[in-house]
Amino acid sequence: MPNEGSFDAAERRSDEIKQDLPLHPENYVMLSGDRPTGRLHLGHYFGTLAERVRMQDMGIRTNILIADYQVITDRDTTDNISDNVFNMVVDYLSIGIDPKRTMIYAHSAVPAENQLMLPFLSLVTEAELQRNPTVKAEMEASGHALTGLLLTYPVHQACDILFCKGNIVPCGRDQLPHIELTRTIARRFNERYGKVFPDVWGVLTSSQMLPGLDGRKMSKSYGNAISLSMTPDETAKRIKKSKTDSDRHISYDPEGRPGVSALLTTAAVCTGRDPIDIADEIGDGGSGALKSYVTDCVNDFLEPIRTKRETYLADPSYVHDVLAEGNARANEIAEGTLDEVRHAMGMDY
Ligand code: TRP
């Protein structure tokens, strides 16, 4: 784990940047991304997606990466990948990402970006990679042996961020070691070969992460997630099946009552209300009343997103064009950066 000192420093820097963003949006290039392993869900939305839209709307240069190569860091299949990528673009567009202002691209489509991996790998040691806590956690969760790609994916993530000279990455605490490694790689490159890359900082998203319906991390694989693409009916069923407890009096107690509290938090983030007020209002209504309230809140919240999803699903060629144009722009940018890198390294022949 990073020591508290370094987390504090990262948090302070993140707060400074948050204050400066609206004042000097022109100084920032944001890069953020997701693995196309399934559908985006409410945890993603309240974790980083909403923040990306806010940054886009502030006039910051925003870039969104579909991290398709990262799908195979800890699994041995690319099943459904093209459907997942397509739906991811649909989700981005439906929550308010505007492809005129935000570049959406897939890293497998940008060879020059991937080529940065070679010089970057020379700038880190095996020991630095081995002690990354997120890599360790992902390896344990996968039940697989540590693959070369899983060990080195934080370096690949540095390529994702640095090819477009990104300097801010909205992220949760778990991504901080990756951002720190990216910053280290950029600095070492600049020291060795001359300045090409910016300093990169994580902008921490609200610490109150939306849990899954059972109180654990929201994840498709736990079956505790509400995807942005679910119908009102599917949403109602999933909430109805979620596990609560037999105490009819509803109270907010994340430790003691994870299921009930996760439901309260879900309703709270969808409405902007306080979970304790919601609990008081439901009082002795029991989990039936709680679930029906949460279902209404989630369905009201998702309604405009669902309507937009329908529009984009009816026009798949538009969705494909958005990605193709993003990929084309990403290639131009990556080739420019790779030229600078070769030049800095004296490799112009
Ligand atoms: N690793 C991120 C995830 O699993 C996705 C990702 C890949 C990313 N490259 C990135 C996020 C660069 C931020 C910046 O969700």
PDB file of C-alpha atoms in Angstrom, residues 16-315:
ATOM      1  CA  GLU A  16      -5.690  22.052  -5.647  1.00  0.00           C
ATOM      2  CA  ILE A  17      -6.377  20.902  -9.179  1.00  0.00           C
ATOM      3  CA  LYS A  18     -10.122  20.678  -8.566  1.00  0.00           C
ATOM      4  CA  GLN A  19     -10.113  24.316  -7.517  1.00  0.00           C
ATOM      5  CA  ASP A  20      -8.028  25.385 -10.479  1.00  0.00           C
ATOM      6  CA  LEU A  21      -9.971  23.439 -13.142  1.00  0.00           C
ATOM      7  CA  PRO A  22     -12.815  25.941 -13.613  1.00  0.00           C
ATOM      8  CA  LEU A  23     -10.348  28.856 -13.536  1.00  0.00           C
ATOM      9  CA  HIS A  24      -7.866  27.513 -16.080  1.00  0.00           C
ATOM     10  CA  PRO A  25      -9.526  24.731 -18.062  1.00  0.00           C
ATOM     11  CA  GLU A  26      -7.108  25.377 -20.942  1.00  0.00           C
ATOM     12  CA  ASN A  27      -4.208  24.035 -18.861  1.00  0.00           C
ATOM     13  CA  TYR A  28      -5.635  20.555 -18.571  1.00  0.00           C
ATOM     14  CA  VAL A  29      -5.897  17.471 -20.734  1.00  0.00           C
ATOM     15  CA  MET A  30      -8.008  14.714 -19.206  1.00  0.00           C
ATOM     16  CA  LEU A  31      -7.693  11.051 -20.042  1.00  0.00           C
ATOM     17  CA  SER A  32      -9.834   8.367 -18.504  1.00  0.00           C
ATOM     18  CA  GLY A  33     -11.064   5.000 -19.628  1.00  0.00           C
ATOM     19  CA  ASP A  34     -12.843   1.733 -19.020  1.00  0.00           C
ATOM     20  CA  ARG A  35     -12.328  -1.914 -19.823  1.00  0.00           C
ATOM     21  CA  PRO A  36     -15.003  -3.248 -22.173  1.00  0.00           C
ATOM     22  CA  THR A  37     -15.763  -6.345 -20.112  1.00  0.00           C
ATOM     23  CA  GLY A  38     -19.515  -5.693 -19.846  1.00  0.00           C
ATOM     24  CA  ARG A  39     -22.012  -2.861 -19.514  1.00  0.00           C
ATOM     25  CA  LEU A  40     -21.285   0.357 -17.661  1.00  0.00           C
ATOM     26  CA  HIS A  41     -23.272   0.618 -14.451  1.00  0.00           C
ATOM     27  CA  LEU A  42     -24.317   3.158 -11.830  1.00  0.00           C
ATOM     28  CA  GLY A  43     -21.051   2.606  -9.941  1.00  0.00           C
ATOM     29  CA  HIS A  44     -19.137   3.756 -13.030  1.00  0.00           C
ATOM     30  CA  TYR A  45     -21.557   6.636 -13.482  1.00  0.00           C
ATOM     31  CA  PHE A  46     -21.179   8.083 -10.008  1.00  0.00           C
ATOM     32  CA  GLY A  47     -17.524   7.011  -9.797  1.00  0.00           C
ATOM     33  CA  THR A  48     -16.086   8.732 -12.869  1.00  0.00           C
ATOM     34  CA  LEU A  49     -18.501   9.097 -15.788  1.00  0.00           C
ATOM     35  CA  ALA A  50     -20.339  12.094 -14.331  1.00  0.00           C
ATOM     36  CA  GLU A  51     -17.003  13.748 -13.542  1.00  0.00           C
ATOM     37  CA  ARG A  52     -15.847  13.296 -17.134  1.00  0.00           C
ATOM     38  CA  VAL A  53     -18.959  15.042 -18.434  1.00  0.00           C
ATOM     39  CA  ARG A  54     -18.436  17.891 -15.952  1.00  0.00           C
ATOM     40  CA  MET A  55     -14.838  18.298 -17.136  1.00  0.00           C
ATOM     41  CA  GLN A  56     -15.900  18.215 -20.783  1.00  0.00           C
ATOM     42  CA  ASP A  57     -18.512  20.887 -20.097  1.00  0.00           C
ATOM     43  CA  MET A  58     -15.938  23.071 -18.312  1.00  0.00           C
ATOM     44  CA  GLY A  59     -13.970  23.270 -21.550  1.00  0.00           C
ATOM     45  CA  ILE A  60     -11.152  20.912 -20.545  1.00  0.00           C
ATOM     46  CA  ARG A  61      -9.757  18.817 -23.405  1.00  0.00           C
ATOM     47  CA  THR A  62     -11.247  15.420 -22.613  1.00  0.00           C
ATOM     48  CA  ASN A  63     -10.314  11.995 -23.929  1.00  0.00           C
ATOM     49  CA  ILE A  64     -11.967   8.676 -23.241  1.00  0.00           C
ATOM     50  CA  LEU A  65     -10.224   5.434 -23.845  1.00  0.00           C
ATOM     51  CA  ILE A  66     -11.868   2.072 -24.364  1.00  0.00           C
ATOM     52  CA  ALA A  67      -9.174  -0.147 -22.874  1.00  0.00           C
ATOM     53  CA  ASP A  68      -9.755  -3.245 -24.977  1.00  0.00           C
ATOM     54  CA  TYR A  69      -6.269  -4.731 -24.576  1.00  0.00           C
ATOM     55  CA  GLN A  70      -6.737  -4.535 -20.800  1.00  0.00           C
ATOM     56  CA  VAL A  71      -9.579  -7.040 -21.084  1.00  0.00           C
ATOM     57  CA  ILE A  72      -6.954  -9.764 -21.472  1.00  0.00           C
ATOM     58  CA  THR A  73      -4.828  -8.726 -18.504  1.00  0.00           C
ATOM     59  CA  ASP A  74      -6.660 -11.098 -16.177  1.00  0.00           C
ATOM     60  CA  ARG A  75      -8.898 -13.229 -18.380  1.00  0.00           C
ATOM     61  CA  ASP A  76      -8.251 -15.480 -21.324  1.00  0.00           C
ATOM     62  CA  THR A  77     -11.083 -14.578 -23.631  1.00  0.00           C
ATOM     63  CA  THR A  78     -12.258 -11.634 -25.732  1.00  0.00           C
ATOM     64  CA  ASP A  79     -15.809 -13.005 -26.054  1.00  0.00           C
ATOM     65  CA  ASN A  80     -18.421 -10.306 -26.780  1.00  0.00           C
ATOM     66  CA  ILE A  81     -15.760  -7.645 -27.017  1.00  0.00           C
ATOM     67  CA  SER A  82     -17.118  -5.875 -30.082  1.00  0.00           C
ATOM     68  CA  ASP A  83     -20.634  -5.792 -28.623  1.00  0.00           C
ATOM     69  CA  ASN A  84     -19.239  -4.464 -25.348  1.00  0.00           C
ATOM     70  CA  VAL A  85     -17.259  -1.754 -27.135  1.00  0.00           C
ATOM     71  CA  PHE A  86     -20.292  -0.727 -29.184  1.00  0.00           C
ATOM     72  CA  ASN A  87     -22.487  -0.489 -26.098  1.00  0.00           C
ATOM     73  CA  MET A  88     -19.817   1.435 -24.253  1.00  0.00           C
ATOM     74  CA  VAL A  89     -19.849   4.118 -26.940  1.00  0.00           C
ATOM     75  CA  VAL A  90     -23.667   4.152 -26.742  1.00  0.00           C
ATOM     76  CA  ASP A  91     -23.467   4.601 -22.962  1.00  0.00           C
ATOM     77  CA  TYR A  92     -20.938   7.447 -23.234  1.00  0.00           C
ATOM     78  CA  LEU A  93     -23.071   9.301 -25.757  1.00  0.00           C
ATOM     79  CA  SER A  94     -26.223   8.716 -23.708  1.00  0.00           C
ATOM     80  CA  ILE A  95     -24.825  10.209 -20.504  1.00  0.00           C
ATOM     81  CA  GLY A  96     -23.744  13.415 -22.248  1.00  0.00           C
ATOM     82  CA  ILE A  97     -20.298  12.796 -23.701  1.00  0.00           C
ATOM     83  CA  ASP A  98     -20.126  14.922 -26.852  1.00  0.00           C
ATOM     84  CA  PRO A  99     -17.830  13.411 -29.485  1.00  0.00           C
ATOM     85  CA  LYS A 100     -17.113  16.872 -30.916  1.00  0.00           C
ATOM     86  CA  ARG A 101     -15.465  17.828 -27.659  1.00  0.00           C
ATOM     87  CA  THR A 102     -14.341  14.461 -26.304  1.00  0.00           C
ATOM     88  CA  MET A 103     -12.207  12.019 -28.251  1.00  0.00           C
ATOM     89  CA  ILE A 104     -13.384   8.429 -27.785  1.00  0.00           C
ATOM     90  CA  TYR A 105     -10.919   5.781 -28.957  1.00  0.00           C
ATOM     91  CA  ALA A 106      -9.888   2.153 -28.412  1.00  0.00           C
ATOM     92  CA  HIS A 107      -6.222   1.580 -27.665  1.00  0.00           C
ATOM     93  CA  SER A 108      -5.936  -1.458 -29.928  1.00  0.00           C
ATOM     94  CA  ALA A 109      -6.683   0.864 -32.878  1.00  0.00           C
ATOM     95  CA  VAL A 110      -3.719   3.145 -32.201  1.00  0.00           C
ATOM     96  CA  PRO A 111      -0.408   1.409 -33.054  1.00  0.00           C
ATOM     97  CA  ALA A 112       1.801   4.426 -32.263  1.00  0.00           C
ATOM     98  CA  GLU A 113       0.354   4.621 -28.769  1.00  0.00           C
ATOM     99  CA  ASN A 114       1.233   0.999 -28.145  1.00  0.00           C
ATOM    100  CA  GLN A 115       4.740   1.512 -29.444  1.00  0.00           C
ATOM    101  CA  LEU A 116       5.444   3.883 -26.544  1.00  0.00           C
ATOM    102  CA  MET A 117       5.395   0.746 -24.423  1.00  0.00           C
ATOM    103  CA  LEU A 118       8.942  -0.154 -25.566  1.00  0.00           C
ATOM    104  CA  PRO A 119      10.830   2.905 -24.309  1.00  0.00           C
ATOM    105  CA  PHE A 120       8.526   3.122 -21.274  1.00  0.00           C
ATOM    106  CA  LEU A 121       9.270  -0.447 -20.185  1.00  0.00           C
ATOM    107  CA  SER A 122      12.945   0.450 -20.070  1.00  0.00           C
ATOM    108  CA  LEU A 123      12.182   3.152 -17.498  1.00  0.00           C
ATOM    109  CA  VAL A 124      10.748   0.893 -14.773  1.00  0.00           C
ATOM    110  CA  THR A 125      12.190  -1.974 -12.803  1.00  0.00           C
ATOM    111  CA  GLU A 126      10.634  -5.355 -12.260  1.00  0.00           C
ATOM    112  CA  ALA A 127      10.513  -4.618  -8.505  1.00  0.00           C
ATOM    113  CA  GLU A 128       8.489  -1.452  -9.087  1.00  0.00           C
ATOM    114  CA  LEU A 129       5.977  -3.425 -11.098  1.00  0.00           C
ATOM    115  CA  GLN A 130       5.851  -6.287  -8.603  1.00  0.00           C
ATOM    116  CA  ARG A 131       4.906  -4.066  -5.686  1.00  0.00           C
ATOM    117  CA  ASN A 132       1.914  -2.379  -7.340  1.00  0.00           C
ATOM    118  CA  PRO A 133      -0.983  -3.172  -4.962  1.00  0.00           C
ATOM    119  CA  THR A 134      -3.678  -3.056  -7.662  1.00  0.00           C
ATOM    120  CA  VAL A 135      -1.815  -5.519  -9.852  1.00  0.00           C
ATOM    121  CA  LYS A 136      -1.463  -7.876  -6.882  1.00  0.00           C
ATOM    122  CA  ALA A 137      -5.156  -7.597  -6.025  1.00  0.00           C
ATOM    123  CA  GLU A 138      -6.204  -8.216  -9.619  1.00  0.00           C
ATOM    124  CA  MET A 139      -3.940 -11.218  -9.887  1.00  0.00           C
ATOM    125  CA  GLU A 140      -5.403 -12.750  -6.731  1.00  0.00           C
ATOM    126  CA  ALA A 141      -8.973 -12.074  -7.875  1.00  0.00           C
ATOM    127  CA  SER A 142      -8.313 -13.625 -11.284  1.00  0.00           C
ATOM    128  CA  GLY A 143      -7.135 -16.939  -9.858  1.00  0.00           C
ATOM    129  CA  HIS A 144      -4.600 -17.033 -12.719  1.00  0.00           C
ATOM    130  CA  ALA A 145      -0.839 -16.910 -12.625  1.00  0.00           C
ATOM    131  CA  LEU A 146       0.572 -13.415 -13.081  1.00  0.00           C
ATOM    132  CA  THR A 147       0.830 -12.828 -16.825  1.00  0.00           C
ATOM    133  CA  GLY A 148       3.371 -10.501 -18.393  1.00  0.00           C
ATOM    134  CA  LEU A 149       0.551  -8.248 -19.523  1.00  0.00           C
ATOM    135  CA  LEU A 150      -1.027  -8.003 -16.080  1.00  0.00           C
ATOM    136  CA  LEU A 151       2.360  -7.177 -14.560  1.00  0.00           C
ATOM    137  CA  THR A 152       3.034  -4.465 -17.121  1.00  0.00           C
ATOM    138  CA  TYR A 153      -0.427  -3.019 -17.694  1.00  0.00           C
ATOM    139  CA  PRO A 154       0.251   0.021 -15.490  1.00  0.00           C
ATOM    140  CA  VAL A 155       2.988   0.870 -18.007  1.00  0.00           C
ATOM    141  CA  HIS A 156       0.479   0.435 -20.815  1.00  0.00           C
ATOM    142  CA  GLN A 157      -1.801   2.759 -18.911  1.00  0.00           C
ATOM    143  CA  ALA A 158       1.047   5.302 -18.937  1.00  0.00           C
ATOM    144  CA  CYS A 159       1.016   5.011 -22.760  1.00  0.00           C
ATOM    145  CA  ASP A 160      -2.758   5.634 -22.737  1.00  0.00           C
ATOM    146  CA  ILE A 161      -2.324   8.793 -20.710  1.00  0.00           C
ATOM    147  CA  LEU A 162       0.905  10.182 -22.135  1.00  0.00           C
ATOM    148  CA  PHE A 163       0.388   9.685 -25.861  1.00  0.00           C
ATOM    149  CA  CYS A 164      -2.075  12.601 -25.781  1.00  0.00           C
ATOM    150  CA  LYS A 165      -0.089  14.425 -23.084  1.00  0.00           C
ATOM    151  CA  GLY A 166      -2.845  13.916 -20.565  1.00  0.00           C
ATOM    152  CA  ASN A 167      -2.121  15.628 -17.255  1.00  0.00           C
ATOM    153  CA  ILE A 168      -5.189  14.758 -15.205  1.00  0.00           C
ATOM    154  CA  VAL A 169      -6.932  11.440 -14.667  1.00  0.00           C
ATOM    155  CA  PRO A 170     -10.192  11.351 -12.711  1.00  0.00           C
ATOM    156  CA  CYS A 171      -9.945   8.236 -10.590  1.00  0.00           C
ATOM    157  CA  GLY A 172     -10.608   6.472  -7.317  1.00  0.00           C
ATOM    158  CA  ARG A 173      -7.970   5.706  -4.683  1.00  0.00           C
ATOM    159  CA  ASP A 174      -7.182   2.319  -6.205  1.00  0.00           C
ATOM    160  CA  GLN A 175      -5.820   3.941  -9.366  1.00  0.00           C
ATOM    161  CA  LEU A 176      -3.379   6.249  -7.545  1.00  0.00           C
ATOM    162  CA  PRO A 177      -0.386   3.880  -7.710  1.00  0.00           C
ATOM    163  CA  HIS A 178      -0.885   3.701 -11.488  1.00  0.00           C
ATOM    164  CA  ILE A 179      -0.957   7.472 -11.814  1.00  0.00           C
ATOM    165  CA  GLU A 180       2.176   7.720  -9.712  1.00  0.00           C
ATOM    166  CA  LEU A 181       3.924   5.238 -11.989  1.00  0.00           C
ATOM    167  CA  THR A 182       2.840   7.239 -15.040  1.00  0.00           C
ATOM    168  CA  ARG A 183       4.303  10.376 -13.471  1.00  0.00           C
ATOM    169  CA  THR A 184       7.535   8.518 -12.718  1.00  0.00           C
ATOM    170  CA  ILE A 185       7.796   7.242 -16.287  1.00  0.00           C
ATOM    171  CA  ALA A 186       7.188  10.724 -17.717  1.00  0.00           C
ATOM    172  CA  ARG A 187       9.801  12.281 -15.445  1.00  0.00           C
ATOM    173  CA  ARG A 188      12.408   9.620 -16.119  1.00  0.00           C
ATOM    174  CA  PHE A 189      11.870   9.922 -19.851  1.00  0.00           C
ATOM    175  CA  ASN A 190      12.201  13.717 -19.678  1.00  0.00           C
ATOM    176  CA  GLU A 191      15.365  13.494 -17.561  1.00  0.00           C
ATOM    177  CA  ARG A 192      17.018  11.008 -19.850  1.00  0.00           C
ATOM    178  CA  TYR A 193      16.034  12.337 -23.238  1.00  0.00           C
ATOM    179  CA  GLY A 194      14.634  15.856 -22.839  1.00  0.00           C
ATOM    180  CA  LYS A 195      11.198  17.133 -22.026  1.00  0.00           C
ATOM    181  CA  VAL A 196       8.394  15.544 -23.971  1.00  0.00           C
ATOM    182  CA  PHE A 197       5.796  14.614 -21.347  1.00  0.00           C
ATOM    183  CA  PRO A 198       3.796  16.551 -18.735  1.00  0.00           C
ATOM    184  CA  ASP A 199       3.420  15.792 -15.029  1.00  0.00           C
ATOM    185  CA  VAL A 200       0.311  13.693 -14.464  1.00  0.00           C
ATOM    186  CA  TRP A 201      -2.017  13.876 -11.461  1.00  0.00           C
ATOM    187  CA  GLY A 202      -5.023  11.924 -10.320  1.00  0.00           C
ATOM    188  CA  VAL A 203      -8.156  13.910  -9.602  1.00  0.00           C
ATOM    189  CA  LEU A 204      -9.893  11.909  -6.919  1.00  0.00           C
ATOM    190  CA  THR A 205     -13.584  11.375  -7.430  1.00  0.00           C
ATOM    191  CA  SER A 206     -15.895  11.615  -4.427  1.00  0.00           C
ATOM    192  CA  SER A 207     -14.807   9.164  -1.747  1.00  0.00           C
ATOM    193  CA  GLN A 208     -18.395   8.043  -1.227  1.00  0.00           C
ATOM    194  CA  MET A 209     -18.333   5.266  -3.794  1.00  0.00           C
ATOM    195  CA  LEU A 210     -21.643   3.775  -4.762  1.00  0.00           C
ATOM    196  CA  PRO A 211     -21.636   0.174  -3.492  1.00  0.00           C
ATOM    197  CA  GLY A 212     -23.382  -2.696  -5.228  1.00  0.00           C
ATOM    198  CA  LEU A 213     -26.829  -3.716  -3.990  1.00  0.00           C
ATOM    199  CA  ASP A 214     -25.308  -6.097  -1.430  1.00  0.00           C
ATOM    200  CA  GLY A 215     -22.895  -3.492  -0.033  1.00  0.00           C
ATOM    201  CA  ARG A 216     -19.847  -4.976  -1.773  1.00  0.00           C
ATOM    202  CA  LYS A 217     -18.063  -3.176  -4.625  1.00  0.00           C
ATOM    203  CA  MET A 218     -20.477  -2.787  -7.536  1.00  0.00           C
ATOM    204  CA  SER A 219     -19.377  -5.290 -10.134  1.00  0.00           C
ATOM    205  CA  LYS A 220     -21.017  -7.144 -12.951  1.00  0.00           C
ATOM    206  CA  SER A 221     -19.454 -10.375 -11.760  1.00  0.00           C
ATOM    207  CA  TYR A 222     -21.128 -10.111  -8.334  1.00  0.00           C
ATOM    208  CA  GLY A 223     -24.580  -9.657  -9.909  1.00  0.00           C
ATOM    209  CA  ASN A 224     -25.056  -6.593  -7.672  1.00  0.00           C
ATOM    210  CA  ALA A 225     -24.874  -3.915 -10.359  1.00  0.00           C
ATOM    211  CA  ILE A 226     -27.502  -1.827 -12.096  1.00  0.00           C
ATOM    212  CA  SER A 227     -26.348  -1.233 -15.657  1.00  0.00           C
ATOM    213  CA  LEU A 228     -27.238   1.946 -17.489  1.00  0.00           C
ATOM    214  CA  SER A 229     -28.696  -0.308 -20.192  1.00  0.00           C
ATOM    215  CA  MET A 230     -31.152  -2.240 -17.999  1.00  0.00           C
ATOM    216  CA  THR A 231     -34.891  -1.850 -18.665  1.00  0.00           C
ATOM    217  CA  PRO A 232     -37.158  -0.532 -15.875  1.00  0.00           C
ATOM    218  CA  ASP A 233     -38.371  -4.093 -15.387  1.00  0.00           C
ATOM    219  CA  GLU A 234     -34.904  -5.611 -15.113  1.00  0.00           C
ATOM    220  CA  THR A 235     -34.001  -2.854 -12.673  1.00  0.00           C
ATOM    221  CA  ALA A 236     -37.046  -3.549 -10.517  1.00  0.00           C
ATOM    222  CA  LYS A 237     -36.291  -7.297 -10.494  1.00  0.00           C
ATOM    223  CA  ARG A 238     -32.678  -6.814  -9.542  1.00  0.00           C
ATOM    224  CA  ILE A 239     -33.576  -4.489  -6.673  1.00  0.00           C
ATOM    225  CA  LYS A 240     -36.355  -6.808  -5.529  1.00  0.00           C
ATOM    226  CA  LYS A 241     -33.938  -9.750  -5.375  1.00  0.00           C
ATOM    227  CA  SER A 242     -31.314  -7.817  -3.398  1.00  0.00           C
ATOM    228  CA  LYS A 243     -30.616  -9.084   0.090  1.00  0.00           C
ATOM    229  CA  THR A 244     -31.761  -7.007   3.054  1.00  0.00           C
ATOM    230  CA  ASP A 245     -32.604  -8.168   6.599  1.00  0.00           C
ATOM    231  CA  SER A 246     -35.661  -8.844   8.737  1.00  0.00           C
ATOM    232  CA  ASP A 247     -35.631  -5.625  10.785  1.00  0.00           C
ATOM    233  CA  ARG A 248     -38.629  -3.629   9.514  1.00  0.00           C
ATOM    234  CA  HIS A 249     -37.249  -0.378  10.823  1.00  0.00           C
ATOM    235  CA  ILE A 250     -35.092   1.092   8.081  1.00  0.00           C
ATOM    236  CA  SER A 251     -31.851   2.691   9.248  1.00  0.00           C
ATOM    237  CA  TYR A 252     -28.608   3.729   7.597  1.00  0.00           C
ATOM    238  CA  ASP A 253     -25.799   1.573   8.960  1.00  0.00           C
ATOM    239  CA  PRO A 254     -23.312   0.510   6.238  1.00  0.00           C
ATOM    240  CA  GLU A 255     -21.333  -1.756   8.596  1.00  0.00           C
ATOM    241  CA  GLY A 256     -24.200  -3.501  10.352  1.00  0.00           C
ATOM    242  CA  ARG A 257     -26.788  -3.461   7.544  1.00  0.00           C
ATOM    243  CA  PRO A 258     -24.881  -3.504   4.241  1.00  0.00           C
ATOM    244  CA  GLY A 259     -27.857  -4.470   2.050  1.00  0.00           C
ATOM    245  CA  VAL A 260     -30.296  -1.907   3.464  1.00  0.00           C
ATOM    246  CA  SER A 261     -27.635   0.804   3.461  1.00  0.00           C
ATOM    247  CA  ALA A 262     -26.551   0.094  -0.109  1.00  0.00           C
ATOM    248  CA  LEU A 263     -30.169   0.533  -1.192  1.00  0.00           C
ATOM    249  CA  LEU A 264     -30.391   3.809   0.722  1.00  0.00           C
ATOM    250  CA  THR A 265     -27.140   5.047  -0.836  1.00  0.00           C
ATOM    251  CA  THR A 266     -28.395   4.109  -4.292  1.00  0.00           C
ATOM    252  CA  ALA A 267     -31.572   6.162  -3.807  1.00  0.00           C
ATOM    253  CA  ALA A 268     -29.516   8.977  -2.290  1.00  0.00           C
ATOM    254  CA  VAL A 269     -27.069   9.353  -5.190  1.00  0.00           C
ATOM    255  CA  CYS A 270     -29.873   9.145  -7.761  1.00  0.00           C
ATOM    256  CA  THR A 271     -31.846  11.928  -6.066  1.00  0.00           C
ATOM    257  CA  GLY A 272     -29.125  14.009  -4.415  1.00  0.00           C
ATOM    258  CA  ARG A 273     -30.797  13.354  -1.038  1.00  0.00           C
ATOM    259  CA  ASP A 274     -29.262  12.306   2.277  1.00  0.00           C
ATOM    260  CA  PRO A 275     -29.540   8.533   2.922  1.00  0.00           C
ATOM    261  CA  ILE A 276     -30.420   9.164   6.581  1.00  0.00           C
ATOM    262  CA  ASP A 277     -33.387  11.354   5.613  1.00  0.00           C
ATOM    263  CA  ILE A 278     -34.598   8.641   3.272  1.00  0.00           C
ATOM    264  CA  ALA A 279     -34.300   6.044   6.046  1.00  0.00           C
ATOM    265  CA  ASP A 280     -36.278   8.278   8.437  1.00  0.00           C
ATOM    266  CA  GLU A 281     -38.966   8.778   5.852  1.00  0.00           C
ATOM    267  CA  ILE A 282     -39.402   5.061   5.277  1.00  0.00           C
ATOM    268  CA  GLY A 283     -39.248   4.386   9.009  1.00  0.00           C
ATOM    269  CA  ASP A 284     -41.073   1.141   9.829  1.00  0.00           C
ATOM    270  CA  GLY A 285     -42.121   0.519   6.223  1.00  0.00           C
ATOM    271  CA  GLY A 286     -39.735  -2.426   5.920  1.00  0.00           C
ATOM    272  CA  SER A 287     -37.608  -3.492   2.993  1.00  0.00           C
ATOM    273  CA  GLY A 288     -40.642  -3.728   0.672  1.00  0.00           C
ATOM    274  CA  ALA A 289     -41.262   0.007   0.940  1.00  0.00           C
ATOM    275  CA  LEU A 290     -37.541   0.710   0.725  1.00  0.00           C
ATOM    276  CA  LYS A 291     -37.131  -1.355  -2.419  1.00  0.00           C
ATOM    277  CA  SER A 292     -40.078   0.210  -4.127  1.00  0.00           C
ATOM    278  CA  TYR A 293     -38.758   3.709  -3.350  1.00  0.00           C
ATOM    279  CA  VAL A 294     -35.265   2.808  -4.611  1.00  0.00           C
ATOM    280  CA  THR A 295     -36.715   1.317  -7.796  1.00  0.00           C
ATOM    281  CA  ASP A 296     -38.609   4.539  -8.521  1.00  0.00           C
ATOM    282  CA  CYS A 297     -35.539   6.691  -7.856  1.00  0.00           C
ATOM    283  CA  VAL A 298     -33.289   4.603 -10.091  1.00  0.00           C
ATOM    284  CA  ASN A 299     -35.839   4.364 -12.882  1.00  0.00           C
ATOM    285  CA  ASP A 300     -36.506   8.123 -12.798  1.00  0.00           C
ATOM    286  CA  PHE A 301     -32.788   8.787 -12.858  1.00  0.00           C
ATOM    287  CA  LEU A 302     -32.135   6.407 -15.760  1.00  0.00           C
ATOM    288  CA  GLU A 303     -35.149   7.434 -17.825  1.00  0.00           C
ATOM    289  CA  PRO A 304     -33.468  10.194 -19.892  1.00  0.00           C
ATOM    290  CA  ILE A 305     -30.359   8.021 -20.372  1.00  0.00           C
ATOM    291  CA  ARG A 306     -32.512   5.135 -21.600  1.00  0.00           C
ATOM    292  CA  THR A 307     -34.341   7.372 -24.045  1.00  0.00           C
ATOM    293  CA  LYS A 308     -31.051   8.505 -25.546  1.00  0.00           C
ATOM    294  CA  ARG A 309     -29.756   4.921 -25.640  1.00  0.00           C
ATOM    295  CA  GLU A 310     -32.752   3.971 -27.790  1.00  0.00           C
ATOM    296  CA  THR A 311     -31.964   6.768 -30.243  1.00  0.00           C
ATOM    297  CA  TYR A 312     -28.339   5.670 -30.640  1.00  0.00           C
ATOM    298  CA  LEU A 313     -29.216   1.982 -30.841  1.00  0.00           C
ATOM    299  CA  ALA A 314     -31.510   2.848 -33.746  1.00  0.00           C
ATOM    300  CA  ASP A 315     -28.546   4.390 -35.598  1.00  0.00           C
TER     301      ASP A 315
END
